[in-house]
XYZ file of C-alpha atoms in Angstrom:
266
model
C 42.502 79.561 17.227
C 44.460 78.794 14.259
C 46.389 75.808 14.165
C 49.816 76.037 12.168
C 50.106 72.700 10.385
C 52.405 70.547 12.585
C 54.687 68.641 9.430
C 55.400 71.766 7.344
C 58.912 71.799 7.159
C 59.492 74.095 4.081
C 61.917 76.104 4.130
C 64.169 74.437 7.344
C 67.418 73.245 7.435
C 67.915 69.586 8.850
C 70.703 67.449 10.334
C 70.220 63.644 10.967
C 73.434 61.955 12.237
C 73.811 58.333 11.634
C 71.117 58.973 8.318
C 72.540 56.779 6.068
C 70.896 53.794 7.010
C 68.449 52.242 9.151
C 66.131 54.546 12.056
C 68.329 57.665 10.844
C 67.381 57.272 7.062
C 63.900 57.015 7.664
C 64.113 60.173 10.031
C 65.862 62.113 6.972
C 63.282 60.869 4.138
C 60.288 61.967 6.835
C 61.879 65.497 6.989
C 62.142 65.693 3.385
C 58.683 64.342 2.834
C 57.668 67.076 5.197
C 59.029 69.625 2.945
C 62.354 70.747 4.809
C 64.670 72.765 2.313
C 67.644 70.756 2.883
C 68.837 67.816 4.946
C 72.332 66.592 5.286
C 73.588 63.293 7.245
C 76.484 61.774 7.809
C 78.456 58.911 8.596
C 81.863 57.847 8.295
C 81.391 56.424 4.692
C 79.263 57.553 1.800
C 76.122 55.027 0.933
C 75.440 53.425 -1.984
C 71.963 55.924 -2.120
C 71.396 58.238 0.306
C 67.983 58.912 1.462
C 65.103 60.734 -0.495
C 61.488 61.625 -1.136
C 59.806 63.266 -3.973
C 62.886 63.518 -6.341
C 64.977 65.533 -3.495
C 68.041 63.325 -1.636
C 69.822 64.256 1.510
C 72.770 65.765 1.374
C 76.121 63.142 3.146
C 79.012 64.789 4.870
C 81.381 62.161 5.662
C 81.652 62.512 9.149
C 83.016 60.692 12.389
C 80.711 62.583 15.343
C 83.009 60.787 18.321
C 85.748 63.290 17.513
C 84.874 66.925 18.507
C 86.434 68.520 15.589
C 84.659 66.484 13.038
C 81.187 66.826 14.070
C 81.776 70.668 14.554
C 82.865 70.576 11.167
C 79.122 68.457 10.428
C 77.425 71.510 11.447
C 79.740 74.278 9.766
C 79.201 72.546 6.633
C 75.166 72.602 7.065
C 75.302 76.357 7.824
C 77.555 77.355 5.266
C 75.676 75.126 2.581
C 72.115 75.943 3.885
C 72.489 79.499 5.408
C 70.496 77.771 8.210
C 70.057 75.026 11.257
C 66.785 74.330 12.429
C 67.053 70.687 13.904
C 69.377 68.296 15.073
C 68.592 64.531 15.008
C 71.602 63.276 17.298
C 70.645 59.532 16.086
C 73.987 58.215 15.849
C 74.609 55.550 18.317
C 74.215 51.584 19.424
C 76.757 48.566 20.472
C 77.194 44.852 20.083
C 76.656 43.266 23.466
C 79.075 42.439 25.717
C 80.417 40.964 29.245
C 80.558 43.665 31.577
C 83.410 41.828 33.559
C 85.673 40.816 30.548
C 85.161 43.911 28.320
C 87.836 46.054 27.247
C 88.006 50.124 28.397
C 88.719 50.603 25.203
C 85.584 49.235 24.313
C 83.432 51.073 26.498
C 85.512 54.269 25.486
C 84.219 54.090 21.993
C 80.387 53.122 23.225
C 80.545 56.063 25.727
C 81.980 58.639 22.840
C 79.249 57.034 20.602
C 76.257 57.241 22.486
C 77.161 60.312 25.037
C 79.700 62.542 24.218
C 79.113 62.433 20.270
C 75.355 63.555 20.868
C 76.816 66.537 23.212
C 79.674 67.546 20.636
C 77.446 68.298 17.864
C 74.784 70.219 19.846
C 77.099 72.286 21.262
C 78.039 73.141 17.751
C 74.619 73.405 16.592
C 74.036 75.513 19.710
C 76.060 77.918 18.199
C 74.211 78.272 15.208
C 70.625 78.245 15.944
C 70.719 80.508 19.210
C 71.475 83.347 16.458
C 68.685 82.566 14.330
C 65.517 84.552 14.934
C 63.396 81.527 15.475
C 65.794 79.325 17.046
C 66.171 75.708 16.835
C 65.389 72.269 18.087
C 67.779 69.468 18.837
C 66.517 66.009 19.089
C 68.649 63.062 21.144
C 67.256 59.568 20.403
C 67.754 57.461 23.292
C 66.868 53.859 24.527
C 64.721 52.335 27.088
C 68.250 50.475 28.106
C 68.266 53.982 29.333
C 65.670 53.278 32.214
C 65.760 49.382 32.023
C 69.169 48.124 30.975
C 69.469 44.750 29.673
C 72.761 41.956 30.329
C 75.361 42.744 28.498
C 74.750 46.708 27.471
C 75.853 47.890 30.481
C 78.614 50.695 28.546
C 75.770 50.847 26.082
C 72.767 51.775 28.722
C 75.301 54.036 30.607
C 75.909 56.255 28.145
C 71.981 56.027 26.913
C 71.210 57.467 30.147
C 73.556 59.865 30.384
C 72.306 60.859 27.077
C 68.871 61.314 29.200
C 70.930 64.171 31.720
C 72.722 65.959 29.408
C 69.290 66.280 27.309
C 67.604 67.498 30.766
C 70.811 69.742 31.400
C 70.821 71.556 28.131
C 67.223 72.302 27.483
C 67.531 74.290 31.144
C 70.539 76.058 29.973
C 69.883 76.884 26.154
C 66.052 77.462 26.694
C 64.124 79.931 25.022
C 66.064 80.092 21.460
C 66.958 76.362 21.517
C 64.739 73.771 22.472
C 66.223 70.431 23.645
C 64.314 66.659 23.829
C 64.587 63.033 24.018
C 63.097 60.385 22.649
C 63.452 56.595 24.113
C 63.038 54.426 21.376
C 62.095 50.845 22.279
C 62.676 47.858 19.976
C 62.745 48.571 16.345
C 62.259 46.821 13.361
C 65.071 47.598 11.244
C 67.163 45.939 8.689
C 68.792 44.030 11.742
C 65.540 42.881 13.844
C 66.435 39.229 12.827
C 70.213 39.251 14.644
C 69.075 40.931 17.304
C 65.907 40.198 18.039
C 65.627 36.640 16.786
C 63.768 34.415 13.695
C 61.101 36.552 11.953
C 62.100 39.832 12.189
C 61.471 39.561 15.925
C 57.409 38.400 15.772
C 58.505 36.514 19.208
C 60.017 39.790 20.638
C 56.664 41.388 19.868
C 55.075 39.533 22.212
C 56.566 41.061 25.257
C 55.416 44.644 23.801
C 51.764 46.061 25.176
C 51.333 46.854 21.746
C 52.103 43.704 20.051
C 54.634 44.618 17.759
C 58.216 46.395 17.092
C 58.459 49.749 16.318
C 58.493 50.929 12.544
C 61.195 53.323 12.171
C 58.654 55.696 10.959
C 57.014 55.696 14.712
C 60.409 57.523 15.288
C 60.614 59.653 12.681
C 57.032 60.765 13.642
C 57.625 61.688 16.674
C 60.947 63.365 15.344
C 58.846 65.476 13.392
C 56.318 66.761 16.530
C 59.192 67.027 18.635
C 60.799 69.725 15.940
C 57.786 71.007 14.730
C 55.367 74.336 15.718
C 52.695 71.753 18.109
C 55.590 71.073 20.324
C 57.056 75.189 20.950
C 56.759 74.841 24.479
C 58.138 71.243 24.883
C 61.689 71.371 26.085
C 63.679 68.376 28.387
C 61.207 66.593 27.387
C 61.685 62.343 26.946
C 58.976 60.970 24.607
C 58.521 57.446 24.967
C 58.246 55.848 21.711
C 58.140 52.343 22.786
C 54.742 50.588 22.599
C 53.842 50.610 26.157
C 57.321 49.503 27.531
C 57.621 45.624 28.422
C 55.222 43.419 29.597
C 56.939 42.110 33.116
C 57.999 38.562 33.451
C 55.384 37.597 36.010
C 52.475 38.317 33.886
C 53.660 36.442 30.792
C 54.718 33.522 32.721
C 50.894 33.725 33.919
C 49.426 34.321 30.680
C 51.720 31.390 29.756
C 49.965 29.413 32.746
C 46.527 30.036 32.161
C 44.048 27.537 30.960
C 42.543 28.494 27.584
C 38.693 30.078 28.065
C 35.858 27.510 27.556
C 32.375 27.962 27.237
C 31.158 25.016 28.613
């Protein structure tokens, strides 16, 4: 049996939404690394760099994805530009926290568009394009283990993350064979912002609740960005790829690790 080589992107056609900074621009530079043709991403102002590997840079299309028209537009510009759409990396998304009894609907309005509906507008769009291309196309959601384990004060935020689960579930049954459709929960991340969120030190006390003992890179995403979209994973579709280091360690057993007398010898 021969094996087709699983990162070999030459030749695709690659949208990252929300690739300007953080999780998404590390997704972008891996698909470039891999040796994808052309990547765009977008966001609703132009970086100071935009991401790159070996001398090629992403392409930006200033883009807000919460309105339908816009992120339609996203994907017309790809296809025009590229002649192509292989993947879609619907990575745009996140929220501050807040008090589910005092916050505004306007606020949860904008999380919801954010997290749920701007994820469906631009695969439908991208839909569209790959289901007329001979060898398809794969769309990627990246979602959040607030998705199956909410936390206080994301409760707009972990509504719309697993909503974002459903509709993944929902459109790989309807757009299945041409266009495969997955999800990936990503757990806690070590980004630019670990320290705000997470706490002193980049979030080294944070790690400690992980069964791996540490946050995620944003490369362990983009890995598994590039499986999910690559030849390995042809038959994967609905799919949710847990990308989270185990999950969390539960309360009970930290508090008795926390408990337990140190080992002795003697």
């Amino acid at each position: 049996m021969e094996l087709a080589d699983p990162i070999d992107f030459a030749g695709r056609a690659v949208i990252v939404t929300g690739g300007t900074k953080g999780i998404g621009a590390v997704i972008a530079e891996a698909f470039l690394a891999a040796g994808a043709a052309e990547v765009m991403v977008c966001g609703r102002t132009a970086p100071a760099t935009l991401p790159s590997s070996g001398g090629r840079s992403a392409a930006f299309h200033a883009t807000d994805v919460r309105d339908p028209t816009a992120a339609a537009g996203l994907v017309a510009a790809a296809a025009e530009r590229f002649g192509r759409l292989d993947v879609l990396v619907n990575n745009a998304g996140g929220s501050p926290d807040a008090d589910a009894a005092t916050v505004s609907p306007r606020f949860v309005e904008k999380v919801v568009a954010l997290n749920l509906l701007a994820p469906f507008y631009a695969a439908q769009a991208a839909n569209l394009v790959m289901r007329e291309q001979p060898e398809g196309g794969a769309v990627i959601n990246i979602g959040s283990v607030s998705a199956h384990d909410p936390q206080p004060g994301t409760a707009a935020y972990s509504a719309a993350k697993a909503g974002l689960l459903g509709l993944t579930r929902a459109l790989a049954l309807e757009w299945a064979p041409r266009v495969r459709v997955n999800h990936i929960t990503a757990g806690l991340v070590r980004t630019a912002d670990a320290t705000a969120l997470y706490g002193d030190e980049g979030g080294a006390a944070v790690a400690g609740t992980v069964p791996m003992g540490r946050l995620a890179a944003p490369a362990d995403v983009a890995h598994a960005c590039l499986w999910l979209a690559g030849p390995h994973a042809a038959y994967v579709n609905g799919a949710d790829l847990a990308v989270h280091g185990g999950g969390e360690i539960p309360a009970r057993d930290l508090a008795r690790r926390a408990i337990r007398p140190p080992f002795s010898s003697s």
